[in-house]
Amino acid sequence: MARPVVWTVDDDPEVLRAVAHDLRRQYGERFRVMRADSGPAALDALKQLKLRNETVALFLVDQRMPRMTGVEFLEEARTLYPEAKRVLLTAYADTDAAIQAINSVRIDYYLIKPWDPPEARLFPVLDDLLDDWVASHRPPFEGIRVVGLRWSPSSHAIKDFLGRNQVPYQWLDLEVDAEARQLVQQLEPETPQLPLVLFPDGSRLEEPTPLQLAEKIGMQTRAQKPFYDLIVVGAGPAGLAAAVYGASEGLRTVLIEREAPGGQAGTSSRIENYLGFPAGLSGADLTRRAVDQARRFDVEILSPQELHKIRVEDPYRIVTLADGTDLSCHALLLATGVSYRKLDVPGCDRLTEAGVYYGAAMTEAKACKDEDVYIVGGANSAGQAAMYFAKYARRVIILVRSDSLKKSMSQYLIDQIEQRPNIEVRTRSRVVEVDGETHLECLTILNDHTGEKTTVPASSLFVFIGGAPRTECLDGLVERDERGFILAGRDLIRDGKRPRGWDLDRDPYLLETSVPGIFVAGDVRHGSVKRIASGVGEGSIAVQFIHQYLGNV
Ligand SMILES: Cc1cc2nc3c(=O)[nH]c(=O)nc-3n(C[C@H](O)[C@H](O)[C@H](O)COP(=O)(O)OP(=O)(O)OC[C@H]3O[C@@H](n4cnc5c(N)ncnc54)[C@H](O)[C@@H]3O)c2cc1C
């Protein structure tokens, strides 16, 4: 963290040098002393400091300057740094102006020039003011700041990307945060495109894509090699486990992830049934541990990066990524999981990420403080989200189509929900319409039992209605079931026959698809158990078969 700044401004070069010298001698270790020879020059530099989120502890400013008086400067500087102490240096003749400034710009002190000896006439005053400042000062947030609007889908996308990739950031809402407005004003006359992302080095990105942001913060988005023994697509539990096992057993492994490592599990607020963590752990925690473990074994993790196409040129499996790059390998594992199914009701598409969210969108939790939050779905993911949002929201209402949660949710979660007074479960209820101008303002709920429709005001709706695989890019390559889940192993043998095009003298291995050397693990596999432990298990087992396959390539 940069040291807080003590600013001195004086148009007389001799005086300026002397003041700066005295200040550095006395305060140089704790504060950075900066100087300027005019008010406008100092204001320009101050704006840059503000963009870098640096702090100013004190201004020591000459009153009589030709372009801008000391009082005029302090008036402007105060809007940027209201907490900084303000001291005016005056000639004896200007004492009146200084006294008036005590009221108009709330100066903390005025000193009459010359201040020699500083030990007697300068430092005691400044010591006091700086001690005071240090005592009441809260250090600013040191990382990335995101300025945007609560209901903007692009602001949500940036927050979600940073949050899911575990990059700390501070969110500043332009509509409610004075600091956000000030930061945007400083960029005038340009009007920045929102969301605006400010970095600690003073640089910024306006309305960046996740890829631009990832590159700026140093995430790896491009592969280092053109060829790998094993390419794993999807960094959920299945893909991460496969990458850890593969790399730890000597396979050159790259892991390609479209959004953020962790997959669905990474969005869980509390996982309580994963073996070895009796007190439970968050999805973010599990992801961080798994990613560290993979990196320790030299797995390259490319994120955000997306699989677009696969082609087979024996003995290679070639993957084309979204940026057009080709990577080749001998063995490929598909662990692309499932994505949330969309809620197909009027208004939903238009308001997605502007009040209607798929998944837990934990980044929105604080914004829901003291509001009502609606959750659609009756599975564990919905239950975990309800528990999480209940910490912030006034009330959480779970809407579930069946007549009880028992059919779809684990008992441990049902018990927790029952004990939470601000969670209400409405059974046999479903959302039939959502509405709002620029963001969600109300939703209509149909009670299937009574047939009654009610429209309620609402600003947040989180949807958890199961997942569907997104495997269209595999069309014509590997066999899938009618819902898009990938078939593997014994599921490919029909009437004792191997899949079409299969030309090996053996059956597909347990987790091998209809193309030799292309494997599948986790939720995207037809018939898989949709659990973290099952994904981890399948990812690990797949590596065993990958070794057998590689032994014969
Ligand atoms: C909110 C929530 C809470 C849950 N809680 C629990 C729990 O407590 N206990 C439990 O056992 N299970 C839980 N589950 C279920 C569990 O998380 C999943 O079963 C598990 O994550 C599946 O792992 P996976 O690796 O197969 O797929 P996923 O976790 O879905 O990961 C797949 C990854 O592949 C990426 N991907 C997809 N397509 C591409 C592409 N074309 N290119 C590159 N990358 C791609 C995705 O972005 C994703 O990161 C929960 C699920 C949710 C949503």
PDB file of C-alpha atoms in Angstrom, residues 355-506:
ATOM      1  CA  GLY A 355     -33.149  -8.832 -11.124  1.00  0.00           C
ATOM      2  CA  VAL A 356     -33.620 -12.349 -12.536  1.00  0.00           C
ATOM      3  CA  TYR A 357     -30.562 -14.508 -11.979  1.00  0.00           C
ATOM      4  CA  TYR A 358     -29.718 -18.110 -12.721  1.00  0.00           C
ATOM      5  CA  GLY A 359     -27.873 -19.749  -9.883  1.00  0.00           C
ATOM      6  CA  ALA A 360     -26.853 -18.308  -6.597  1.00  0.00           C
ATOM      7  CA  ALA A 361     -25.303 -15.070  -7.952  1.00  0.00           C
ATOM      8  CA  MET A 362     -23.790 -14.573  -4.517  1.00  0.00           C
ATOM      9  CA  THR A 363     -22.331 -11.268  -5.658  1.00  0.00           C
ATOM     10  CA  GLU A 364     -25.857  -9.827  -5.479  1.00  0.00           C
ATOM     11  CA  ALA A 365     -26.481 -10.898  -1.888  1.00  0.00           C
ATOM     12  CA  LYS A 366     -25.371  -7.655  -0.234  1.00  0.00           C
ATOM     13  CA  ALA A 367     -27.507  -5.611  -2.601  1.00  0.00           C
ATOM     14  CA  CYS A 368     -30.541  -7.590  -1.391  1.00  0.00           C
ATOM     15  CA  LYS A 369     -30.093  -6.362   2.152  1.00  0.00           C
ATOM     16  CA  ASP A 370     -33.463  -5.846   3.826  1.00  0.00           C
ATOM     17  CA  GLU A 371     -35.349  -6.782   0.653  1.00  0.00           C
ATOM     18  CA  ASP A 372     -37.534  -9.794  -0.187  1.00  0.00           C
ATOM     19  CA  VAL A 373     -35.746 -12.420  -2.245  1.00  0.00           C
ATOM     20  CA  TYR A 374     -37.613 -15.046  -4.273  1.00  0.00           C
ATOM     21  CA  ILE A 375     -36.062 -18.416  -5.066  1.00  0.00           C
ATOM     22  CA  VAL A 376     -37.506 -20.835  -7.600  1.00  0.00           C
ATOM     23  CA  GLY A 377     -36.647 -24.510  -7.177  1.00  0.00           C
ATOM     24  CA  GLY A 378     -36.745 -27.240  -4.589  1.00  0.00           C
ATOM     25  CA  ALA A 379     -33.361 -28.963  -4.885  1.00  0.00           C
ATOM     26  CA  ASN A 380     -30.305 -28.640  -2.660  1.00  0.00           C
ATOM     27  CA  SER A 381     -28.889 -25.776  -4.707  1.00  0.00           C
ATOM     28  CA  ALA A 382     -32.064 -23.739  -4.025  1.00  0.00           C
ATOM     29  CA  GLY A 383     -31.960 -24.655  -0.336  1.00  0.00           C
ATOM     30  CA  GLN A 384     -28.334 -23.599   0.052  1.00  0.00           C
ATOM     31  CA  ALA A 385     -29.055 -20.326  -1.714  1.00  0.00           C
ATOM     32  CA  ALA A 386     -32.056 -19.680   0.562  1.00  0.00           C
ATOM     33  CA  MET A 387     -29.877 -20.171   3.638  1.00  0.00           C
ATOM     34  CA  TYR A 388     -27.250 -17.859   2.213  1.00  0.00           C
ATOM     35  CA  PHE A 389     -29.577 -15.045   1.173  1.00  0.00           C
ATOM     36  CA  ALA A 390     -31.444 -15.274   4.488  1.00  0.00           C
ATOM     37  CA  LYS A 391     -28.359 -13.744   6.124  1.00  0.00           C
ATOM     38  CA  TYR A 392     -28.890 -10.542   4.141  1.00  0.00           C
ATOM     39  CA  ALA A 393     -32.492 -10.367   2.966  1.00  0.00           C
ATOM     40  CA  ARG A 394     -35.486  -9.378   5.084  1.00  0.00           C
ATOM     41  CA  ARG A 395     -37.348 -12.445   3.849  1.00  0.00           C
ATOM     42  CA  VAL A 396     -36.578 -15.327   1.490  1.00  0.00           C
ATOM     43  CA  ILE A 397     -39.506 -16.998  -0.240  1.00  0.00           C
ATOM     44  CA  ILE A 398     -38.883 -20.386  -1.835  1.00  0.00           C
ATOM     45  CA  LEU A 399     -41.374 -21.249  -4.571  1.00  0.00           C
ATOM     46  CA  VAL A 400     -41.610 -24.951  -5.272  1.00  0.00           C
ATOM     47  CA  ARG A 401     -43.980 -26.774  -7.598  1.00  0.00           C
ATOM     48  CA  SER A 402     -44.354 -29.963  -5.573  1.00  0.00           C
ATOM     49  CA  ASP A 403     -46.243 -30.216  -2.292  1.00  0.00           C
ATOM     50  CA  SER A 404     -43.122 -30.523  -0.155  1.00  0.00           C
ATOM     51  CA  LEU A 405     -39.373 -30.073  -0.255  1.00  0.00           C
ATOM     52  CA  LYS A 406     -38.867 -33.635   0.908  1.00  0.00           C
ATOM     53  CA  LYS A 407     -38.927 -35.076  -2.604  1.00  0.00           C
ATOM     54  CA  SER A 408     -36.028 -33.007  -3.867  1.00  0.00           C
ATOM     55  CA  MET A 409     -33.991 -31.572  -0.993  1.00  0.00           C
ATOM     56  CA  SER A 410     -31.665 -33.238   1.533  1.00  0.00           C
ATOM     57  CA  GLN A 411     -33.100 -33.500   5.033  1.00  0.00           C
ATOM     58  CA  TYR A 412     -30.200 -31.555   6.586  1.00  0.00           C
ATOM     59  CA  LEU A 413     -31.139 -28.517   4.490  1.00  0.00           C
ATOM     60  CA  ILE A 414     -34.871 -28.874   5.162  1.00  0.00           C
ATOM     61  CA  ASP A 415     -34.055 -28.859   8.900  1.00  0.00           C
ATOM     62  CA  GLN A 416     -31.915 -25.731   8.558  1.00  0.00           C
ATOM     63  CA  ILE A 417     -34.608 -23.943   6.548  1.00  0.00           C
ATOM     64  CA  GLU A 418     -37.285 -24.776   9.117  1.00  0.00           C
ATOM     65  CA  GLN A 419     -35.206 -23.179  11.821  1.00  0.00           C
ATOM     66  CA  ARG A 420     -34.721 -19.959   9.906  1.00  0.00           C
ATOM     67  CA  PRO A 421     -37.593 -17.573  10.731  1.00  0.00           C
ATOM     68  CA  ASN A 422     -37.099 -15.375   7.675  1.00  0.00           C
ATOM     69  CA  ILE A 423     -37.421 -18.205   5.136  1.00  0.00           C
ATOM     70  CA  GLU A 424     -40.887 -19.077   3.883  1.00  0.00           C
ATOM     71  CA  VAL A 425     -41.596 -22.103   1.685  1.00  0.00           C
ATOM     72  CA  ARG A 426     -44.566 -21.844  -0.687  1.00  0.00           C
ATOM     73  CA  THR A 427     -45.402 -25.244  -2.116  1.00  0.00           C
ATOM     74  CA  ARG A 428     -47.415 -25.920  -5.290  1.00  0.00           C
ATOM     75  CA  SER A 429     -46.410 -22.471  -6.435  1.00  0.00           C
ATOM     76  CA  ARG A 430     -44.695 -21.289  -9.564  1.00  0.00           C
ATOM     77  CA  VAL A 431     -43.765 -18.039 -11.221  1.00  0.00           C
ATOM     78  CA  VAL A 432     -45.838 -17.429 -14.341  1.00  0.00           C
ATOM     79  CA  GLU A 433     -44.732 -13.922 -15.277  1.00  0.00           C
ATOM     80  CA  VAL A 434     -42.092 -11.356 -14.346  1.00  0.00           C
ATOM     81  CA  ASP A 435     -42.237  -7.661 -15.094  1.00  0.00           C
ATOM     82  CA  GLY A 436     -40.398  -4.372 -14.698  1.00  0.00           C
ATOM     83  CA  GLU A 437     -39.181  -1.440 -16.803  1.00  0.00           C
ATOM     84  CA  THR A 438     -35.421  -1.649 -16.612  1.00  0.00           C
ATOM     85  CA  HIS A 439     -35.215  -4.276 -13.887  1.00  0.00           C
ATOM     86  CA  LEU A 440     -37.411  -6.747 -12.076  1.00  0.00           C
ATOM     87  CA  GLU A 441     -40.193  -4.958 -10.203  1.00  0.00           C
ATOM     88  CA  CYS A 442     -42.847  -7.609  -9.720  1.00  0.00           C
ATOM     89  CA  LEU A 443     -43.644 -11.234 -10.325  1.00  0.00           C
ATOM     90  CA  THR A 444     -46.846 -13.215 -10.650  1.00  0.00           C
ATOM     91  CA  ILE A 445     -47.159 -16.461  -8.720  1.00  0.00           C
ATOM     92  CA  LEU A 446     -49.708 -19.134  -9.534  1.00  0.00           C
ATOM     93  CA  ASN A 447     -50.835 -21.489  -6.794  1.00  0.00           C
ATOM     94  CA  ASP A 448     -51.508 -24.766  -8.607  1.00  0.00           C
ATOM     95  CA  HIS A 449     -53.668 -26.004  -5.749  1.00  0.00           C
ATOM     96  CA  THR A 450     -56.109 -23.092  -5.516  1.00  0.00           C
ATOM     97  CA  GLY A 451     -55.613 -21.691  -9.026  1.00  0.00           C
ATOM     98  CA  GLU A 452     -55.071 -18.271  -7.462  1.00  0.00           C
ATOM     99  CA  LYS A 453     -52.656 -15.819  -9.115  1.00  0.00           C
ATOM    100  CA  THR A 454     -50.950 -13.133  -7.071  1.00  0.00           C
ATOM    101  CA  THR A 455     -48.679 -10.360  -8.254  1.00  0.00           C
ATOM    102  CA  VAL A 456     -46.096  -9.267  -5.691  1.00  0.00           C
ATOM    103  CA  PRO A 457     -43.441  -6.555  -5.751  1.00  0.00           C
ATOM    104  CA  ALA A 458     -39.983  -8.134  -6.105  1.00  0.00           C
ATOM    105  CA  SER A 459     -36.527  -7.007  -7.092  1.00  0.00           C
ATOM    106  CA  SER A 460     -34.596 -10.301  -6.952  1.00  0.00           C
ATOM    107  CA  LEU A 461     -35.500 -13.708  -8.294  1.00  0.00           C
ATOM    108  CA  PHE A 462     -32.958 -16.533  -8.244  1.00  0.00           C
ATOM    109  CA  VAL A 463     -33.795 -19.523 -10.416  1.00  0.00           C
ATOM    110  CA  PHE A 464     -32.618 -23.094  -9.723  1.00  0.00           C
ATOM    111  CA  ILE A 465     -34.657 -25.372 -11.940  1.00  0.00           C
ATOM    112  CA  GLY A 466     -32.101 -28.002 -12.840  1.00  0.00           C
ATOM    113  CA  GLY A 467     -29.492 -28.174 -15.476  1.00  0.00           C
ATOM    114  CA  ALA A 468     -29.177 -29.111 -19.104  1.00  0.00           C
ATOM    115  CA  PRO A 469     -25.941 -30.047 -20.894  1.00  0.00           C
ATOM    116  CA  ARG A 470     -24.686 -27.686 -23.562  1.00  0.00           C
ATOM    117  CA  THR A 471     -23.107 -30.168 -25.902  1.00  0.00           C
ATOM    118  CA  GLU A 472     -24.240 -28.847 -29.300  1.00  0.00           C
ATOM    119  CA  CYS A 473     -20.606 -28.399 -30.337  1.00  0.00           C
ATOM    120  CA  LEU A 474     -20.257 -32.193 -30.252  1.00  0.00           C
ATOM    121  CA  ASP A 475     -22.940 -32.720 -32.899  1.00  0.00           C
ATOM    122  CA  GLY A 476     -21.954 -35.509 -35.248  1.00  0.00           C
ATOM    123  CA  LEU A 477     -18.887 -36.416 -33.181  1.00  0.00           C
ATOM    124  CA  VAL A 478     -19.799 -38.320 -30.017  1.00  0.00           C
ATOM    125  CA  GLU A 479     -23.063 -40.099 -29.277  1.00  0.00           C
ATOM    126  CA  ARG A 480     -25.468 -38.313 -26.954  1.00  0.00           C
ATOM    127  CA  ASP A 481     -28.898 -39.094 -25.556  1.00  0.00           C
ATOM    128  CA  GLU A 482     -32.002 -37.164 -26.581  1.00  0.00           C
ATOM    129  CA  ARG A 483     -31.344 -34.512 -23.921  1.00  0.00           C
ATOM    130  CA  GLY A 484     -27.733 -33.969 -24.964  1.00  0.00           C
ATOM    131  CA  PHE A 485     -25.991 -35.978 -22.212  1.00  0.00           C
ATOM    132  CA  ILE A 486     -22.943 -37.871 -23.505  1.00  0.00           C
ATOM    133  CA  LEU A 487     -23.024 -41.661 -23.675  1.00  0.00           C
ATOM    134  CA  ALA A 488     -20.046 -43.672 -22.517  1.00  0.00           C
ATOM    135  CA  GLY A 489     -18.865 -47.203 -21.810  1.00  0.00           C
ATOM    136  CA  ARG A 490     -21.566 -49.844 -21.580  1.00  0.00           C
ATOM    137  CA  ASP A 491     -24.297 -47.353 -22.483  1.00  0.00           C
ATOM    138  CA  LEU A 492     -22.863 -47.353 -26.016  1.00  0.00           C
ATOM    139  CA  ILE A 493     -23.322 -51.069 -26.549  1.00  0.00           C
ATOM    140  CA  ARG A 494     -26.739 -51.748 -28.043  1.00  0.00           C
ATOM    141  CA  ASP A 495     -27.893 -55.265 -28.852  1.00  0.00           C
ATOM    142  CA  GLY A 496     -24.348 -56.377 -28.246  1.00  0.00           C
ATOM    143  CA  LYS A 497     -23.045 -54.018 -30.935  1.00  0.00           C
ATOM    144  CA  ARG A 498     -20.340 -51.379 -30.502  1.00  0.00           C
ATOM    145  CA  PRO A 499     -21.121 -47.791 -31.552  1.00  0.00           C
ATOM    146  CA  ARG A 500     -21.134 -46.804 -35.208  1.00  0.00           C
ATOM    147  CA  GLY A 501     -17.649 -45.979 -36.535  1.00  0.00           C
ATOM    148  CA  TRP A 502     -15.894 -47.719 -33.640  1.00  0.00           C
ATOM    149  CA  ASP A 503     -12.931 -49.544 -35.238  1.00  0.00           C
ATOM    150  CA  LEU A 504     -11.017 -50.922 -32.264  1.00  0.00           C
ATOM    151  CA  ASP A 505     -10.843 -54.493 -31.225  1.00  0.00           C
ATOM    152  CA  ARG A 506     -12.231 -53.787 -27.764  1.00  0.00           C
TER     153      ARG A 506
END
